[in-house]
């Protein structure tokens, strides 16, 4: 299911999104914005995990894994089902 959300963006941002779509890097504005939101949510989850690991005093390998996850693509559905 999807929900329609209206949002206002600066003209320059929309122009950059449209250039990205025109170049073929995204199918349309919706795909571009969905991808950006998913990427930010993944990054926030990974940063939270890194903070938890850091505060727990666990070894740096796990912290490195959380940082790596913040910079790599994982399907959002998998992350949200474990959050």
GROMACS .gro file of N, CA and C in nm:
model
  249
    1UNK      N    1   0.084  -0.117   0.000
    1UNK     CA    2   0.000   0.000   0.000
    1UNK      C    3   0.089   0.124   0.000
    2UNK      N    4   0.047   0.224  -0.068
    2UNK     CA    5   0.120   0.350  -0.066
    2UNK      C    6   0.025   0.462  -0.026
    3UNK      N    7   0.084   0.567   0.029
    3UNK     CA    8   0.009   0.683   0.073
    3UNK      C    9   0.067   0.804   0.002
    4UNK      N   10  -0.018   0.886  -0.054
    4UNK     CA   11   0.028   1.005  -0.123
    4UNK      C   12   0.058   1.113  -0.020
    5UNK      N   13   0.176   1.175  -0.032
    5UNK     CA   14   0.219   1.281   0.058
    5UNK      C   15   0.261   1.401  -0.026
    6UNK      N   16   0.206   1.516   0.006
    6UNK     CA   17   0.245   1.638  -0.066
    6UNK      C   18   0.362   1.701   0.009
    7UNK      N   19   0.461   1.746  -0.065
    7UNK     CA   20   0.572   1.814  -0.002
    7UNK      C   21   0.621   1.926  -0.093
    8UNK      N   22   0.680   2.025  -0.030
    8UNK     CA   23   0.736   2.138  -0.105
    8UNK      C   24   0.887   2.128  -0.099
    9UNK      N   25   0.948   2.144  -0.215
    9UNK     CA   26   1.093   2.140  -0.225
    9UNK      C   27   1.140   2.266  -0.295
   10UNK      N   28   1.259   2.312  -0.261
   10UNK     CA   29   1.314   2.426  -0.334
   10UNK      C   30   1.327   2.393  -0.483
   11UNK      N   31   1.306   2.493  -0.565
   11UNK     CA   32   1.312   2.475  -0.710
   11UNK      C   33   1.443   2.411  -0.754
   12UNK      N   34   1.553   2.453  -0.693
   12UNK     CA   35   1.684   2.398  -0.732
   12UNK      C   36   1.693   2.248  -0.704
   13UNK      N   37   1.631   2.203  -0.594
   13UNK     CA   38   1.632   2.061  -0.561
   13UNK      C   39   1.553   1.983  -0.665
   14UNK      N   40   1.437   2.035  -0.703
   14UNK     CA   41   1.354   1.969  -0.804
   14UNK      C   42   1.428   1.963  -0.937
   15UNK      N   43   1.499   2.069  -0.972
   15UNK     CA   44   1.578   2.069  -1.096
   15UNK      C   45   1.685   1.961  -1.092
   16UNK      N   46   1.751   1.944  -0.979
   16UNK     CA   47   1.852   1.838  -0.967
   16UNK      C   48   1.789   1.700  -0.976
   17UNK      N   49   1.673   1.682  -0.913
   17UNK     CA   50   1.602   1.554  -0.923
   17UNK      C   51   1.565   1.527  -1.068
   18UNK      N   52   1.511   1.628  -1.136
   18UNK     CA   53   1.471   1.611  -1.276
   18UNK      C   54   1.591   1.577  -1.365
   19UNK      N   55   1.706   1.639  -1.339
   19UNK     CA   56   1.827   1.604  -1.417
   19UNK      C   57   1.866   1.459  -1.393
   20UNK      N   58   1.852   1.414  -1.269
   20UNK     CA   59   1.884   1.275  -1.238
   20UNK      C   60   1.790   1.181  -1.313
   21UNK      N   61   1.662   1.215  -1.318
   21UNK     CA   62   1.564   1.134  -1.391
   21UNK      C   63   1.595   1.137  -1.541
   22UNK      N   64   1.622   1.255  -1.594
   22UNK     CA   65   1.653   1.269  -1.737
   22UNK      C   66   1.776   1.187  -1.775
   23UNK      N   67   1.873   1.181  -1.684
   23UNK     CA   68   1.996   1.105  -1.713
   23UNK      C   69   1.974   0.954  -1.709
   24UNK      N   70   1.859   0.912  -1.654
   24UNK     CA   71   1.829   0.769  -1.646
   24UNK      C   72   1.873   0.706  -1.515
   25UNK      N   73   1.929   0.784  -1.423
   25UNK     CA   74   1.974   0.730  -1.295
   25UNK      C   75   1.857   0.698  -1.202
   26UNK      N   76   1.740   0.753  -1.231
   26UNK     CA   77   1.617   0.720  -1.158
   26UNK      C   78   1.504   0.717  -1.260
   27UNK      N   79   1.404   0.631  -1.236
   27UNK     CA   80   1.292   0.621  -1.332
   27UNK      C   81   1.204   0.744  -1.330
   28UNK      N   82   1.186   0.801  -1.211
   28UNK     CA   83   1.098   0.917  -1.198
   28UNK      C   84   1.126   0.986  -1.065
   29UNK      N   85   1.057   1.096  -1.040
   29UNK     CA   86   1.078   1.171  -0.916
   29UNK      C   87   1.047   1.085  -0.794
   30UNK      N   88   0.938   1.011  -0.801
   30UNK     CA   89   0.898   0.927  -0.688
   30UNK      C   90   1.007   0.827  -0.652
   31UNK      N   91   1.061   0.759  -0.752
   31UNK     CA   92   1.167   0.662  -0.725
   31UNK      C   93   1.288   0.729  -0.662
   32UNK      N   94   1.324   0.846  -0.712
   32UNK     CA   95   1.439   0.918  -0.658
   32UNK      C   96   1.416   0.953  -0.511
   33UNK      N   97   1.299   1.009  -0.480
   33UNK     CA   98   1.270   1.052  -0.344
   33UNK      C   99   1.257   0.932  -0.250
   34UNK      N  100   1.192   0.824  -0.295
   34UNK     CA  101   1.183   0.703  -0.213
   34UNK      C  102   1.322   0.650  -0.181
   35UNK      N  103   1.409   0.647  -0.280
   35UNK     CA  104   1.545   0.598  -0.260
   35UNK      C  105   1.620   0.685  -0.159
   36UNK      N  106   1.605   0.816  -0.170
   36UNK     CA  107   1.673   0.907  -0.077
   36UNK      C  108   1.623   0.887   0.066
   37UNK      N  109   1.493   0.869   0.082
   37UNK     CA  110   1.436   0.849   0.215
   37UNK      C  111   1.482   0.717   0.273
   38UNK      N  112   1.477   0.611   0.193
   38UNK     CA  113   1.521   0.480   0.240
   38UNK      C  114   1.669   0.483   0.280
   39UNK      N  115   1.751   0.549   0.200
   39UNK     CA  116   1.894   0.559   0.230
   39UNK      C  117   1.915   0.632   0.362
   40UNK      N  118   1.841   0.741   0.384
   40UNK     CA  119   1.855   0.815   0.510
   40UNK      C  120   1.808   0.731   0.628
   41UNK      N  121   1.698   0.657   0.613
   41UNK     CA  122   1.651   0.572   0.723
   41UNK      C  123   1.752   0.463   0.756
   42UNK      N  124   1.811   0.401   0.653
   42UNK     CA  125   1.916   0.300   0.677
   42UNK      C  126   2.034   0.361   0.751
   43UNK      N  127   2.074   0.481   0.709
   43UNK     CA  128   2.187   0.549   0.772
   43UNK      C  129   2.156   0.578   0.918
   44UNK      N  130   2.035   0.625   0.946
   44UNK     CA  131   1.997   0.656   1.084
   44UNK      C  132   1.995   0.531   1.171
   45UNK      N  133   1.944   0.420   1.118
   45UNK     CA  134   1.942   0.293   1.192
   45UNK      C  135   2.084   0.249   1.222
   46UNK      N  136   2.173   0.255   1.124
   46UNK     CA  137   2.311   0.213   1.144
   46UNK      C  138   2.384   0.304   1.242
   47UNK      N  139   2.360   0.434   1.234
   47UNK     CA  140   2.423   0.525   1.329
   47UNK      C  141   2.373   0.498   1.471
   48UNK      N  142   2.245   0.469   1.485
   48UNK     CA  143   2.190   0.433   1.616
   48UNK      C  144   2.259   0.307   1.668
   49UNK      N  145   2.272   0.206   1.581
   49UNK     CA  146   2.340   0.083   1.620
   49UNK      C  147   2.483   0.110   1.664
   50UNK      N  148   2.553   0.196   1.591
   50UNK     CA  149   2.691   0.230   1.627
   50UNK      C  150   2.695   0.298   1.763
   51UNK      N  151   2.601   0.388   1.790
   51UNK     CA  152   2.595   0.455   1.920
   51UNK      C  153   2.570   0.356   2.033
   52UNK      N  154   2.479   0.262   2.009
   52UNK     CA  155   2.450   0.161   2.110
   52UNK      C  156   2.574   0.077   2.137
   53UNK      N  157   2.641   0.034   2.031
   53UNK     CA  158   2.762  -0.047   2.048
   53UNK      C  159   2.871   0.032   2.120
   54UNK      N  160   2.886   0.158   2.083
   54UNK     CA  161   2.988   0.243   2.145
   54UNK      C  162   2.959   0.259   2.294
   55UNK      N  163   2.835   0.285   2.330
   55UNK     CA  164   2.800   0.306   2.471
   55UNK      C  165   2.808   0.177   2.551
   56UNK      N  166   2.791   0.063   2.485
   56UNK     CA  167   2.801  -0.066   2.553
   56UNK      C  168   2.946  -0.109   2.569
   57UNK      N  169   3.036  -0.040   2.502
   57UNK     CA  170   3.177  -0.074   2.513
   57UNK      C  171   3.214  -0.202   2.442
   58UNK      N  172   3.139  -0.238   2.339
   58UNK     CA  173   3.170  -0.360   2.264
   58UNK      C  174   3.292  -0.336   2.176
   59UNK      N  175   3.344  -0.443   2.121
   59UNK     CA  176   3.466  -0.427   2.041
   59UNK      C  177   3.439  -0.352   1.912
   60UNK      N  178   3.540  -0.291   1.858
   60UNK     CA  179   3.525  -0.200   1.745
   60UNK      C  180   3.484  -0.272   1.617
   61UNK      N  181   3.498  -0.404   1.608
   61UNK     CA  182   3.456  -0.474   1.488
   61UNK      C  183   3.305  -0.458   1.466
   62UNK      N  184   3.227  -0.465   1.573
   62UNK     CA  185   3.083  -0.449   1.559
   62UNK      C  186   3.048  -0.305   1.523
   63UNK      N  187   3.120  -0.210   1.582
   63UNK     CA  188   3.097  -0.070   1.547
   63UNK      C  189   3.129  -0.047   1.400
   64UNK      N  190   3.239  -0.106   1.353
   64UNK     CA  191   3.275  -0.094   1.212
   64UNK      C  192   3.167  -0.153   1.122
   65UNK      N  193   3.108  -0.264   1.166
   65UNK     CA  194   3.000  -0.325   1.088
   65UNK      C  195   2.880  -0.231   1.078
   66UNK      N  196   2.845  -0.165   1.188
   66UNK     CA  197   2.733  -0.071   1.185
   66UNK      C  198   2.763   0.047   1.094
   67UNK      N  199   2.885   0.096   1.097
   67UNK     CA  200   2.924   0.206   1.009
   67UNK      C  201   2.919   0.160   0.864
   68UNK      N  202   2.966   0.039   0.837
   68UNK     CA  203   2.960  -0.016   0.701
   68UNK      C  204   2.815  -0.023   0.654
   69UNK      N  205   2.726  -0.069   0.741
   69UNK     CA  206   2.584  -0.082   0.705
   69UNK      C  207   2.524   0.053   0.672
   70UNK      N  208   2.573   0.159   0.736
   70UNK     CA  209   2.520   0.293   0.709
   70UNK      C  210   2.553   0.338   0.568
   71UNK      N  211   2.653   0.276   0.507
   71UNK     CA  212   2.697   0.318   0.375
   71UNK      C  213   2.668   0.218   0.265
   72UNK      N  214   2.590   0.114   0.295
   72UNK     CA  215   2.561   0.011   0.196
   72UNK      C  216   2.412  -0.017   0.191
   73UNK      N  217   2.365  -0.063   0.077
   73UNK     CA  218   2.223  -0.084   0.054
   73UNK      C  219   2.177  -0.218   0.108
   74UNK      N  220   2.074  -0.213   0.191
   74UNK     CA  221   2.006  -0.331   0.242
   74UNK      C  222   1.857  -0.302   0.225
   75UNK      N  223   1.777  -0.399   0.182
   75UNK     CA  224   1.635  -0.371   0.165
   75UNK      C  225   1.574  -0.317   0.293
   76UNK      N  226   1.504  -0.207   0.284
   76UNK     CA  227   1.447  -0.139   0.401
   76UNK      C  228   1.351  -0.231   0.477
   77UNK      N  229   1.277  -0.315   0.408
   77UNK     CA  230   1.181  -0.402   0.475
   77UNK      C  231   1.251  -0.491   0.577
   78UNK      N  232   1.372  -0.541   0.544
   78UNK     CA  233   1.446  -0.625   0.637
   78UNK      C  234   1.485  -0.548   0.762
   79UNK      N  235   1.528  -0.424   0.745
   79UNK     CA  236   1.570  -0.344   0.859
   79UNK      C  237   1.453  -0.311   0.949
   80UNK      N  238   1.341  -0.272   0.893
   80UNK     CA  239   1.227  -0.231   0.975
   80UNK      C  240   1.166  -0.347   1.050
   81UNK      N  241   1.176  -0.468   0.996
   81UNK     CA  242   1.120  -0.583   1.065
   81UNK      C  243   1.203  -0.621   1.188
   82UNK      N  244   1.327  -0.572   1.196
   82UNK     CA  245   1.414  -0.602   1.311
   82UNK      C  246   1.429  -0.483   1.404
   83UNK      N  247   1.374  -0.367   1.365
   83UNK     CA  248   1.392  -0.246   1.448
   83UNK      C  249   1.299  -0.244   1.565
   0.00000   0.00000   0.00000
